[in-house]
Each structure stands twice: as structure tokens, then as C-alpha cells.
Amino acid sequence: MLINSDINILGGLPDWNLLSVFLRESLESMRESGGVHTFTAIKTDKSVKRFENAISATLIKFQNPEIEALVRDSLMSEGLSQDSLLLLFWNASFNNELLHYLNKHTFFVSFYSGRISIKQDEVFACLKELSETERELKKWSDSTLNVTASKYLTLLKKFGLMEGSHNKTILHPYLNDKMFVLFVYWITSVEPKPNLLESEWLKYSFCERPVFIERIMQKRFSTYFELNYTGDKLKIETLTPYSTLYDVLR
């Protein structure tokens, strides 16, 4: 597993508008066009560079041009809307193995079991257990692991998946039709397995498998994809180019 500190950095990112800035410009071009502080109130170039690295590696790194089109079109049109934040959550989880691991073993376990909250101690325990097998994580002190647990929950709040300050509670987003279609296109693009029912990313639809299948079979979505469903296998063929999908759904 590739381990880095992006969760800590992004959990502490005070200005998420930098995402849209770094979609358009690099730190170097920002300096050339008036300086970093033209774009953000973050005080030092060193801090901005640290945030740029984490943003570029986790939030706006794209597996392929199709995914880039989905995320970029949403951010450029809507800014940091709840829909855009969900797209960023999916993309970040794909890019950051530690984030995906924590989602899988803490957030989604609680989400699908109907719990209302996740305690920082639970995330710490998950990280501590993982550190027994991951060499890079073994180098982290308990203090760093505890900070990471805290920043992970803060990051989920920034994505719109939890609310509250000290005792954060889990939110249960319902994907509107636009976001449901975008999710189907996203999972189709990132999942290498031909049978999507075997995909570990299916949890990111925020609904149980039977509900997902029932919804995807609805006729109103037939203009966006064709299905081959046999009860235990699901294959999807998308029909709209990714480059125009967002405009079609607007």
C-alpha cells in the first residue's frame, strides 16, 4: 500500500477554493501572474506548495481523461457544490489507498450498519492495526496516527459525509439522478473487472446492492447506458461521451 500524509494535509486545508485554482494553474504560474496571495489567504509559499502537492496527488489526479472530464466539468460549473464534493470524494478515494482503506474499514462499516457516528478512537485503532503490516505506517508515532484519525474524520466532514464538531455524526447522502448517472460512469471507468457486482467501489453509491440494481434498471436511465444483468453479473456500456455527459445531465 502506498502511504502518505495527504489525509493530514487535506484535513487541515483551510481554503478549498484552491482546488479550482490548481485545476487551472500551477504554483509557478500563480507567482508569475501576481503572486500566490492573489489566489489565497494562506500565508506562506511553503504551505501553499504543501497543499498543492496533496491536492494534485489525491483530489485532482485523474486515472484517465474520462474521469478528468467528469470532475473538471462539475467543479468549473458548480464550484464546491455537494455534488462536486461527492465526485472529489470518489476520485480521492481511488487515488489515495490509505483513504480508501479507512473508508472501507471504518466509514462504510458504520454507514451500512446504520450507526450514527464514528469515534476517533475507532479510526486510530484501525490505523494501529494496519501499522503492524505496513512498513511505512510503522514509522508513524501514535501521536501521528491519532492526528491522522482526527484529520480523516474532518476530511469526511469537508466532503459532506459527516457533520458536527467534536462528536461528528454520519450523513447519508442520496444520489440524485444526475449524480447516480455520474457514479455509474465513474465506476465503469475505474473498475477493471467486467462484473460490476464484484467491484469494491459499489459501496460508494451509498446504497445497498439490491437498491442499486433496482435503480439502475429503471427505464429513465436507458438513454445513458445499456445493461447486461443476469442476476449475479452486471456489465454496463455507457452511451454518452464523458466529455459531454455533464452538459447532457444539466
Coordinates of N, CA and C in Angstrom, one line a residue:
M1 N 0.8 -1.2 0.0 CA 0.0 0.0 0.0 C 0.9 1.3 0.0
L2 N 0.5 2.2 -0.8 CA 1.2 3.5 -0.9 C 0.7 4.4 0.2
I3 N 1.5 4.7 1.2 CA 1.1 5.5 2.4 C 1.7 6.9 2.3
N4 N 0.9 7.9 2.4 CA 1.4 9.3 2.5 C 0.6 10.1 3.5
S5 N 0.9 11.4 3.7 CA 0.3 12.2 4.7 C -0.8 13.1 4.1
D6 N -1.3 12.8 2.9 CA -2.3 13.7 2.3 C -3.5 13.8 3.1
I7 N -4.0 12.8 3.8 CA -5.2 12.9 4.7 C -4.9 14.0 5.7
N8 N -3.8 14.0 6.4 CA -3.5 15.0 7.4 C -3.5 16.4 6.7
I9 N -2.9 16.6 5.6 CA -2.7 17.9 4.9 C -4.1 18.4 4.5
L10 N -4.9 17.5 3.8 CA -6.1 18.0 3.2 C -7.2 18.2 4.3
G11 N -7.1 17.4 5.4 CA -8.0 17.6 6.6 C -7.7 19.0 7.2
G12 N -6.5 19.5 7.0 CA -6.2 20.8 7.5 C -6.2 21.9 6.5
L13 N -6.7 21.6 5.3 CA -6.7 22.7 4.2 C -7.8 23.7 4.5
P14 N -7.4 25.0 4.8 CA -8.4 26.0 5.1 C -9.1 26.6 4.0
D15 N -8.6 26.5 2.8 CA -9.1 27.1 1.6 C -9.3 26.1 0.5
W16 N -10.5 25.5 0.4 CA -10.8 24.5 -0.6 C -11.0 25.1 -2.0
N17 N -11.1 26.4 -2.1 CA -11.1 27.1 -3.4 C -9.8 26.9 -4.2
L18 N -8.8 26.5 -3.5 CA -7.5 26.2 -4.1 C -7.7 25.1 -5.2
L19 N -8.6 24.2 -5.0 CA -8.8 23.1 -5.9 C -9.1 23.6 -7.3
S20 N -10.0 24.6 -7.4 CA -10.4 25.2 -8.7 C -9.2 25.9 -9.3
V21 N -8.4 26.6 -8.4 CA -7.2 27.3 -8.8 C -6.2 26.4 -9.4
F22 N -5.9 25.2 -8.8 CA -4.9 24.3 -9.2 C -5.4 23.5 -10.4
L23 N -6.7 23.5 -10.7 CA -7.2 22.8 -11.9 C -6.8 23.7 -13.1
R24 N -6.6 25.0 -12.9 CA -6.3 25.9 -14.0 C -4.8 26.3 -14.0
E25 N -4.2 26.4 -12.8 CA -2.9 27.0 -12.8 C -1.9 26.2 -11.8
S26 N -0.7 26.2 -12.1 CA 0.3 25.7 -11.2 C 0.8 26.8 -10.3
L27 N 1.5 26.4 -9.2 CA 2.1 27.4 -8.3 C 3.0 28.3 -9.0
E28 N 3.8 27.8 -10.0 CA 4.7 28.7 -10.7 C 3.9 29.8 -11.5
S29 N 2.9 29.4 -12.2 CA 2.1 30.4 -12.9 C 1.4 31.3 -12.0
M30 N 1.0 30.9 -10.8 CA 0.4 31.8 -9.9 C 1.4 32.9 -9.5
R31 N 2.6 32.5 -9.3 CA 3.7 33.5 -8.9 C 3.8 34.5 -10.1
E32 N 3.8 34.0 -11.3 CA 4.0 34.9 -12.5 C 2.9 35.8 -12.7
S33 N 1.7 35.5 -12.2 CA 0.5 36.3 -12.5 C 0.1 37.1 -11.3
G34 N 1.0 37.5 -10.4 CA 0.7 38.4 -9.3 C 1.0 37.8 -8.0
G35 N 1.4 36.6 -7.9 CA 1.8 36.0 -6.6 C 0.7 35.1 -6.0
V36 N 1.2 34.2 -5.1 CA 0.3 33.3 -4.5 C -0.9 33.9 -3.8
H37 N -0.6 35.0 -3.1 CA -1.6 35.6 -2.3 C -2.7 36.4 -3.1
T38 N -2.6 36.4 -4.4 CA -3.7 36.9 -5.2 C -4.8 35.9 -5.2
F39 N -4.5 34.6 -5.0 CA -5.4 33.5 -5.1 C -5.9 32.9 -3.7
T40 N -5.1 33.1 -2.7 CA -5.5 32.5 -1.4 C -4.9 33.3 -0.2
A41 N -5.6 33.2 0.9 CA -5.1 33.9 2.1 C -4.1 33.1 2.9
I42 N -3.8 31.9 2.5 CA -2.7 31.1 3.1 C -1.4 31.8 3.1
K43 N -0.7 31.9 4.2 CA 0.3 32.9 4.3 C 1.6 32.7 3.6
T44 N 2.1 31.4 3.6 CA 3.4 31.2 3.1 C 3.4 30.4 1.8
D45 N 4.4 30.6 0.9 CA 4.5 29.8 -0.3 C 4.8 28.3 0.1
K46 N 5.5 28.1 1.2 CA 5.8 26.7 1.6 C 4.5 26.0 1.9
S47 N 3.6 26.6 2.6 CA 2.3 26.0 3.0 C 1.5 25.7 1.7
V48 N 1.5 26.7 0.8 CA 0.7 26.6 -0.4 C 1.2 25.4 -1.2
K49 N 2.6 25.3 -1.3 CA 3.2 24.2 -2.0 C 2.8 22.8 -1.4
R50 N 2.8 22.8 -0.1 CA 2.4 21.5 0.6 C 1.0 21.1 0.2
F51 N 0.1 22.1 0.3 CA -1.3 21.9 -0.1 C -1.4 21.5 -1.6
E52 N -0.6 22.2 -2.4 CA -0.7 21.9 -3.9 C -0.3 20.4 -4.1
N53 N 0.7 20.0 -3.5 CA 1.2 18.6 -3.7 C 0.1 17.6 -3.3
A54 N -0.6 17.8 -2.1 CA -1.7 16.9 -1.7 C -2.9 17.0 -2.6
I55 N -3.3 18.2 -3.0 CA -4.4 18.4 -3.9 C -4.2 17.7 -5.2
S56 N -3.0 17.9 -5.7 CA -2.6 17.3 -7.1 C -2.5 15.8 -7.0
A57 N -2.1 15.3 -5.9 CA -1.9 13.8 -5.8 C -3.1 13.1 -5.4
T58 N -4.0 13.7 -4.7 CA -5.2 13.0 -4.2 C -6.5 13.5 -4.7
L59 N -6.7 14.8 -4.8 CA -8.0 15.3 -5.2 C -8.2 15.5 -6.7
I60 N -7.2 16.0 -7.4 CA -7.3 16.3 -8.8 C -6.3 15.5 -9.7
K61 N -5.9 14.4 -9.3 CA -5.2 13.4 -10.1 C -6.2 12.5 -10.7
F62 N -6.1 12.3 -12.0 CA -7.1 11.5 -12.7 C -6.6 10.3 -13.4
Q63 N -7.4 9.2 -13.2 CA -7.0 7.9 -13.7 C -7.0 7.9 -15.2
N64 N -7.8 8.7 -15.8 CA -8.0 8.7 -17.3 C -8.7 10.0 -17.7
P65 N -8.7 10.4 -19.0 CA -9.3 11.6 -19.4 C -10.8 11.6 -19.1
E66 N -11.4 10.5 -19.1 CA -12.9 10.4 -18.8 C -13.2 10.9 -17.4
I67 N -12.5 10.4 -16.4 CA -12.7 10.8 -15.1 C -12.4 12.3 -14.9
E68 N -11.3 12.8 -15.6 CA -11.0 14.2 -15.5 C -12.1 15.1 -16.1
A69 N -12.8 14.6 -17.1 CA -13.9 15.4 -17.7 C -15.0 15.5 -16.7
L70 N -15.3 14.4 -16.0 CA -16.4 14.4 -15.0 C -16.2 15.4 -13.9
V71 N -15.0 15.3 -13.3 CA -14.6 16.2 -12.2 C -14.4 17.6 -12.6
R72 N -13.7 17.8 -13.6 CA -13.4 19.2 -14.1 C -14.7 19.9 -14.5
D73 N -15.6 19.3 -15.2 CA -16.8 20.0 -15.7 C -17.7 20.3 -14.5
S74 N -17.7 19.5 -13.5 CA -18.5 19.7 -12.3 C -18.0 20.9 -11.5
L75 N -16.6 20.9 -11.3 CA -16.0 21.9 -10.5 C -16.1 23.3 -11.2
M76 N -15.8 23.3 -12.5 CA -15.9 24.5 -13.2 C -17.2 25.1 -13.3
S77 N -18.3 24.3 -13.3 CA -19.7 24.8 -13.5 C -20.3 25.1 -12.1
E78 N -20.0 24.2 -11.1 CA -20.8 24.3 -9.8 C -19.9 24.8 -8.7
G79 N -18.6 24.8 -8.9 CA -17.7 25.1 -7.8 C -17.8 24.0 -6.8
L80 N -17.6 24.3 -5.5 CA -17.6 23.3 -4.5 C -19.0 22.9 -4.0
S81 N -19.9 22.5 -4.9 CA -21.2 22.1 -4.5 C -21.2 20.8 -3.8
Q82 N -22.3 20.3 -3.2 CA -22.3 19.0 -2.6 C -22.1 17.9 -3.7
D83 N -22.6 18.1 -4.9 CA -22.4 17.1 -6.0 C -20.9 17.1 -6.3
S84 N -20.2 18.2 -6.5 CA -18.8 18.2 -6.8 C -18.0 17.6 -5.7
L85 N -18.4 17.8 -4.4 CA -17.6 17.2 -3.3 C -17.7 15.7 -3.3
L86 N -18.9 15.2 -3.7 CA -19.0 13.7 -3.8 C -18.1 13.2 -4.9
L87 N -18.1 13.9 -6.1 CA -17.2 13.5 -7.1 C -15.7 13.5 -6.6
L88 N -15.4 14.5 -5.9 CA -14.0 14.6 -5.3 C -13.7 13.5 -4.3
F89 N -14.7 13.1 -3.5 CA -14.6 12.0 -2.6 C -14.3 10.7 -3.3
W90 N -15.1 10.4 -4.4 CA -14.8 9.2 -5.2 C -13.4 9.2 -5.8
N91 N -13.0 10.4 -6.4 CA -11.8 10.5 -7.0 C -10.6 10.4 -6.0
A92 N -10.7 11.0 -4.9 CA -9.7 11.0 -3.9 C -9.5 9.6 -3.3
S93 N -10.6 8.9 -3.1 CA -10.6 7.5 -2.6 C -9.9 6.6 -3.6
F94 N -10.1 6.8 -4.8 CA -9.4 6.0 -5.8 C -7.9 6.3 -5.8
N95 N -7.5 7.5 -5.7 CA -6.1 8.0 -5.7 C -5.3 7.6 -4.5
N96 N -6.0 7.7 -3.3 CA -5.3 7.6 -2.1 C -5.7 6.2 -1.4
E97 N -4.7 5.3 -1.4 CA -5.0 4.0 -0.8 C -5.3 4.0 0.7
L98 N -4.7 4.8 1.4 CA -5.0 4.9 2.8 C -6.4 5.4 3.1
L99 N -6.8 6.4 2.3 CA -8.2 7.0 2.4 C -9.2 5.9 2.1
H100 N -9.0 5.2 1.0 CA -9.9 4.1 0.6 C -9.9 3.0 1.7
Y101 N -8.8 2.7 2.3 CA -8.7 1.7 3.3 C -9.5 2.1 4.5
L102 N -9.4 3.3 5.0 CA -10.1 3.8 6.1 C -11.6 3.9 5.8
N103 N -12.0 4.3 4.6 CA -13.4 4.3 4.2 C -14.0 2.9 4.3
K104 N -13.2 1.9 3.8 CA -13.7 0.5 3.7 C -13.8 -0.1 5.1
H105 N -12.9 0.2 6.0 CA -12.9 -0.4 7.3 C -13.5 0.4 8.4
T106 N -13.8 1.6 8.2 CA -14.4 2.4 9.3 C -15.7 3.1 8.8
F107 N -15.6 4.0 7.8 CA -16.8 4.7 7.4 C -17.9 3.9 6.9
F108 N -17.6 3.0 5.9 CA -18.7 2.3 5.2 C -19.2 1.2 6.2
V109 N -18.3 0.6 7.0 CA -18.8 -0.3 8.0 C -19.9 0.3 8.9
S110 N -19.6 1.5 9.3 CA -20.6 2.2 10.2 C -21.8 2.7 9.4
F111 N -21.5 3.2 8.2 CA -22.6 3.7 7.3 C -23.6 2.6 7.0
Y112 N -23.2 1.4 6.6 CA -24.1 0.4 6.2 C -24.7 -0.4 7.3
S113 N -24.1 -0.3 8.5 CA -24.7 -0.9 9.7 C -25.7 -0.1 10.4
G114 N -25.9 1.2 9.9 CA -26.9 2.1 10.5 C -26.4 2.9 11.7
R115 N -25.1 2.9 12.0 CA -24.6 3.7 13.1 C -24.7 5.1 12.8
I116 N -24.7 5.9 13.8 CA -24.9 7.4 13.6 C -23.5 8.1 13.7
S117 N -22.5 7.5 14.2 CA -21.2 8.2 14.3 C -20.0 7.3 14.2
I118 N -18.9 7.9 14.1 CA -17.6 7.1 14.1 C -16.7 7.9 15.1
K119 N -16.2 7.1 16.1 CA -15.3 7.8 17.0 C -13.8 7.8 16.5
Q120 N -13.1 8.8 16.9 CA -11.7 9.0 16.6 C -10.9 7.8 17.0
D121 N -11.3 7.2 18.2 CA -10.5 6.0 18.7 C -10.7 4.8 17.8
E122 N -11.8 4.7 17.1 CA -12.0 3.6 16.2 C -11.1 3.7 15.0
V123 N -11.0 4.9 14.5 CA -10.1 5.2 13.3 C -8.6 5.0 13.7
F124 N -8.3 5.4 14.9 CA -6.9 5.2 15.4 C -6.6 3.7 15.6
A125 N -7.6 3.0 16.1 CA -7.4 1.5 16.2 C -7.2 0.8 14.9
C126 N -7.9 1.3 13.9 CA -7.8 0.8 12.5 C -6.4 1.1 12.0
L127 N -5.9 2.3 12.2 CA -4.6 2.7 11.7 C -3.5 1.9 12.5
K128 N -3.7 1.7 13.8 CA -2.7 1.0 14.6 C -2.6 -0.5 14.1
E129 N -3.7 -1.1 13.8 CA -3.7 -2.4 13.3 C -3.0 -2.5 11.9
L130 N -3.3 -1.6 11.1 CA -2.7 -1.5 9.8 C -1.2 -1.3 9.9
S131 N -0.7 -0.6 10.9 CA 0.7 -0.3 11.0 C 1.5 -1.6 11.3
E132 N 0.8 -2.6 11.8 CA 1.5 -3.9 12.1 C 2.0 -4.6 10.8
T133 N 1.3 -4.3 9.7 CA 1.7 -4.9 8.4 C 2.2 -4.0 7.4
E134 N 2.0 -2.7 7.5 CA 2.5 -1.7 6.6 C 3.8 -1.1 7.1
R135 N 4.9 -1.3 6.3 CA 6.2 -0.8 6.8 C 6.2 0.7 7.0
E136 N 5.7 1.4 6.0 CA 5.7 2.9 6.1 C 4.9 3.4 7.3
L137 N 3.8 2.8 7.6 CA 3.0 3.2 8.7 C 3.6 2.9 10.0
K138 N 4.5 1.9 10.0 CA 5.2 1.6 11.3 C 6.1 2.7 11.8
K139 N 6.5 3.6 10.8 CA 7.4 4.7 11.2 C 6.6 5.8 11.9
W140 N 5.3 5.8 11.8 CA 4.5 6.8 12.4 C 4.3 6.6 13.9
S141 N 4.4 7.7 14.6 CA 4.2 7.6 16.1 C 2.7 7.5 16.4
D142 N 2.4 7.1 17.6 CA 1.0 7.0 18.0 C 0.3 8.4 17.9
S143 N 1.1 9.4 18.2 CA 0.6 10.8 18.1 C 0.2 11.1 16.7
T144 N 1.1 10.7 15.7 CA 0.8 11.0 14.3 C -0.4 10.2 13.8
L145 N -0.5 9.0 14.3 CA -1.7 8.1 13.9 C -3.0 8.8 14.5
N146 N -2.9 9.3 15.7 CA -4.1 9.9 16.3 C -4.5 11.2 15.5
V147 N -3.5 12.0 15.1 CA -3.8 13.2 14.3 C -4.4 12.8 13.0
T148 N -3.9 11.7 12.4 CA -4.4 11.2 11.1 C -5.9 10.8 11.3
A149 N -6.2 10.1 12.4 CA -7.6 9.7 12.7 C -8.5 10.9 12.8
S150 N -8.0 11.9 13.5 CA -8.8 13.2 13.6 C -9.0 13.9 12.3
K151 N -7.9 14.0 11.5 CA -8.0 14.6 10.2 C -8.8 13.9 9.2
Y152 N -8.9 12.5 9.3 CA -9.7 11.7 8.5 C -11.2 12.1 8.7
L153 N -11.6 12.2 9.9 CA -13.0 12.5 10.2 C -13.3 13.9 9.7
T154 N -12.3 14.8 9.9 CA -12.5 16.2 9.4 C -12.7 16.2 7.9
L155 N -11.9 15.4 7.2 CA -11.9 15.3 5.8 C -13.3 14.8 5.3
L156 N -13.8 13.8 6.0 CA -15.2 13.3 5.7 C -16.2 14.4 5.8
K157 N -16.0 15.3 6.8 CA -16.9 16.4 7.0 C -16.8 17.4 5.9
K158 N -15.6 17.6 5.4 CA -15.4 18.5 4.3 C -16.0 18.0 3.0
F159 N -16.0 16.7 2.9 CA -16.7 16.0 1.7 C -18.2 16.0 1.9
G160 N -18.7 16.5 3.0 CA -20.2 16.5 3.2 C -20.7 15.1 3.7
L161 N -19.9 14.3 4.3 CA -20.3 13.0 4.7 C -20.5 12.8 6.2
M162 N -20.1 13.8 6.9 CA -20.3 13.9 8.4 C -20.6 15.3 8.7
E163 N -21.2 15.5 9.9 CA -21.4 16.9 10.4 C -21.1 16.9 11.9
G164 N -21.0 18.1 12.4 CA -20.7 18.3 13.8 C -19.2 18.7 14.0
S165 N -18.9 19.0 15.3 CA -17.5 19.5 15.6 C -16.8 18.4 16.4
H166 N -17.1 18.3 17.7 CA -16.3 17.3 18.5 C -16.9 15.9 18.2
N167 N -18.2 15.8 18.3 CA -18.8 14.5 18.1 C -19.5 14.5 16.7
K168 N -18.8 14.0 15.7 CA -19.3 14.1 14.3 C -20.3 12.9 14.1
T169 N -21.3 13.2 13.4 CA -22.3 12.2 13.0 C -22.3 12.0 11.5
I170 N -22.7 10.7 11.1 CA -22.6 10.3 9.8 C -23.9 10.9 9.0
L171 N -23.6 11.4 7.8 CA -24.7 11.8 7.0 C -24.9 10.7 5.9
H172 N -26.1 10.6 5.5 CA -26.5 9.6 4.5 C -27.0 10.2 3.2
P173 N -26.0 10.6 2.3 CA -26.4 11.2 1.1 C -27.2 10.3 0.2
Y174 N -28.2 10.9 -0.5 CA -28.9 10.2 -1.5 C -28.5 10.8 -2.9
L175 N -28.1 9.9 -3.8 CA -27.6 10.4 -5.1 C -28.8 10.8 -5.9
N176 N -28.9 12.1 -6.3 CA -30.0 12.5 -7.2 C -29.7 11.8 -8.6
D177 N -30.6 11.9 -9.5 CA -30.5 11.2 -10.8 C -29.2 11.6 -11.5
K178 N -28.8 12.9 -11.5 CA -27.6 13.3 -12.1 C -26.4 12.6 -11.5
M179 N -26.3 12.6 -10.2 CA -25.2 12.0 -9.5 C -25.2 10.5 -9.6
F180 N -26.4 9.9 -9.7 CA -26.4 8.5 -9.9 C -25.8 8.1 -11.2
V181 N -26.2 8.8 -12.3 CA -25.6 8.6 -13.6 C -24.1 8.8 -13.6
L182 N -23.7 9.9 -13.0 CA -22.2 10.2 -12.9 C -21.5 9.1 -12.1
F183 N -22.1 8.6 -11.1 CA -21.5 7.5 -10.3 C -21.3 6.2 -11.2
V184 N -22.4 5.9 -12.0 CA -22.3 4.7 -12.9 C -21.2 4.9 -13.9
Y185 N -21.0 6.1 -14.5 CA -20.0 6.4 -15.4 C -18.6 6.3 -14.7
W186 N -18.6 6.8 -13.5 CA -17.3 6.8 -12.8 C -16.9 5.4 -12.5
I187 N -17.7 4.5 -11.9 CA -17.4 3.2 -11.5 C -17.1 2.4 -12.8
T188 N -17.8 2.6 -13.9 CA -17.5 1.9 -15.1 C -16.1 2.2 -15.6
S189 N -15.6 3.4 -15.4 CA -14.3 3.9 -15.9 C -13.2 3.4 -15.0
V190 N -13.4 3.3 -13.7 CA -12.3 2.9 -12.8 C -12.2 1.4 -12.5
E191 N -13.3 0.7 -12.7 CA -13.4 -0.7 -12.3 C -12.9 -1.6 -13.4
P192 N -11.8 -2.4 -13.2 CA -11.2 -3.2 -14.3 C -12.0 -4.5 -14.5
K193 N -12.7 -5.0 -13.4 CA -13.5 -6.2 -13.5 C -14.7 -6.0 -14.4
P194 N -15.0 -7.0 -15.3 CA -16.1 -6.9 -16.2 C -17.5 -7.0 -15.4
N195 N -17.5 -7.6 -14.3 CA -18.7 -7.8 -13.5 C -18.7 -6.7 -12.4
L196 N -19.5 -5.7 -12.5 CA -19.5 -4.6 -11.6 C -20.0 -5.0 -10.2
L197 N -20.8 -6.1 -10.1 CA -21.3 -6.5 -8.8 C -20.2 -7.0 -8.0
E198 N -19.0 -7.3 -8.5 CA -17.8 -7.7 -7.8 C -16.9 -6.5 -7.4
S199 N -17.3 -5.3 -7.8 CA -16.5 -4.2 -7.5 C -16.5 -3.7 -6.1
E200 N -15.4 -3.4 -5.5 CA -15.3 -2.9 -4.2 C -15.8 -1.5 -4.1
W201 N -15.9 -0.8 -5.3 CA -16.3 0.6 -5.4 C -17.8 0.7 -5.3
L202 N -18.6 -0.4 -5.4 CA -20.0 -0.3 -5.4 C -20.6 0.3 -4.1
K203 N -19.8 0.2 -3.0 CA -20.2 0.8 -1.7 C -20.3 2.3 -1.8
Y204 N -19.6 2.9 -2.7 CA -19.5 4.3 -2.9 C -20.8 4.9 -3.5
S205 N -21.7 4.0 -3.8 CA -23.0 4.5 -4.3 C -23.9 4.9 -3.2
F206 N -23.5 4.6 -1.9 CA -24.3 5.0 -0.7 C -25.6 4.3 -0.7
C207 N -25.7 3.1 -1.3 CA -27.0 2.3 -1.2 C -26.6 0.8 -1.3
E208 N -27.5 0.0 -0.7 CA -27.3 -1.4 -0.7 C -27.3 -2.0 -2.1
R209 N -26.7 -3.1 -2.4 CA -26.6 -3.7 -3.7 C -28.0 -3.9 -4.4
P210 N -29.0 -4.4 -3.7 CA -30.3 -4.6 -4.3 C -31.0 -3.3 -4.7
V211 N -30.8 -2.3 -3.9 CA -31.3 -0.9 -4.2 C -30.6 -0.4 -5.4
F212 N -29.3 -0.5 -5.5 CA -28.5 -0.1 -6.6 C -29.0 -0.8 -7.9
I213 N -29.2 -2.1 -7.9 CA -29.6 -2.8 -9.1 C -31.0 -2.4 -9.5
E214 N -31.9 -2.3 -8.5 CA -33.3 -1.8 -8.8 C -33.3 -0.5 -9.5
R215 N -32.5 0.4 -9.0 CA -32.5 1.8 -9.5 C -31.9 1.8 -10.9
I216 N -30.8 1.1 -11.1 CA -30.1 1.2 -12.4 C -30.9 0.5 -13.5
M217 N -31.9 -0.3 -13.1 CA -32.8 -1.0 -14.1 C -33.9 -0.1 -14.6
Q218 N -34.1 1.1 -13.9 CA -35.2 2.0 -14.3 C -35.0 2.5 -15.7
K219 N -36.1 2.6 -16.4 CA -36.1 3.0 -17.8 C -35.6 4.4 -18.1
R220 N -35.8 5.3 -17.1 CA -35.4 6.6 -17.4 C -33.9 6.8 -17.5
F221 N -33.1 5.8 -17.2 CA -31.7 5.8 -17.3 C -31.2 5.1 -18.6
S222 N -32.1 4.6 -19.4 CA -31.7 3.8 -20.6 C -31.0 4.6 -21.6
T223 N -31.2 5.9 -21.6 CA -30.5 6.8 -22.6 C -29.0 7.0 -22.3
Y224 N -28.6 6.6 -21.1 CA -27.3 6.8 -20.7 C -26.4 5.6 -20.7
F225 N -27.0 4.4 -20.6 CA -26.2 3.2 -20.6 C -27.1 2.0 -20.9
E226 N -26.4 1.0 -21.5 CA -27.0 -0.3 -21.7 C -26.5 -1.3 -20.7
L227 N -27.4 -2.2 -20.2 CA -27.1 -3.1 -19.2 C -27.2 -4.6 -19.7
N228 N -26.3 -5.4 -19.1 CA -26.4 -6.8 -19.3 C -26.4 -7.4 -17.9
Y229 N -27.6 -7.7 -17.4 CA -27.7 -8.2 -16.0 C -28.3 -9.6 -16.0
T230 N -27.6 -10.5 -15.3 CA -28.0 -11.9 -15.3 C -28.3 -12.4 -13.9
G231 N -28.4 -11.5 -12.9 CA -28.7 -11.9 -11.5 C -27.5 -11.9 -10.7
D232 N -26.4 -12.4 -11.2 CA -25.1 -12.4 -10.4 C -24.0 -11.7 -11.1
K233 N -24.3 -11.2 -12.3 CA -23.4 -10.4 -13.1 C -24.0 -9.2 -13.7
L234 N -23.2 -8.1 -13.7 CA -23.7 -6.8 -14.2 C -22.6 -6.2 -15.1
K235 N -22.9 -6.0 -16.3 CA -22.0 -5.3 -17.2 C -22.7 -4.1 -17.8
I236 N -22.0 -2.9 -17.8 CA -22.6 -1.7 -18.2 C -21.8 -1.1 -19.4
E237 N -22.5 -0.7 -20.4 CA -21.9 0.0 -21.5 C -22.5 1.4 -21.6
T238 N -21.6 2.4 -21.4 CA -22.0 3.8 -21.4 C -22.3 4.3 -22.8
L239 N -23.3 5.2 -23.0 CA -23.7 5.6 -24.3 C -23.4 7.0 -24.6
T240 N -23.1 7.9 -23.6 CA -22.8 9.3 -23.8 C -21.3 9.5 -23.6
P241 N -20.7 10.3 -24.5 CA -19.3 10.6 -24.3 C -19.0 11.3 -23.0
Y242 N -18.0 10.9 -22.3 CA -17.7 11.5 -21.0 C -17.5 13.0 -21.1
S243 N -17.0 13.5 -22.2 CA -16.7 14.9 -22.4 C -18.0 15.7 -22.5
T244 N -19.1 15.1 -22.8 CA -20.3 15.9 -23.0 C -21.4 15.5 -21.9
L245 N -21.1 14.5 -21.1 CA -22.1 13.9 -20.2 C -22.6 15.0 -19.2
Y246 N -21.7 15.8 -18.6 CA -22.2 16.8 -17.7 C -23.2 17.7 -18.3
D247 N -22.9 18.2 -19.5 CA -23.8 19.2 -20.1 C -25.1 18.5 -20.5
V248 N -25.1 17.2 -20.8 CA -26.3 16.5 -21.1 C -27.2 16.4 -19.9
L249 N -26.6 16.2 -18.7 CA -27.3 16.0 -17.5 C -27.8 17.3 -16.8
R250 N -27.3 18.4 -17.3 CA -27.7 19.7 -16.6 C -29.2 20.0 -16.9

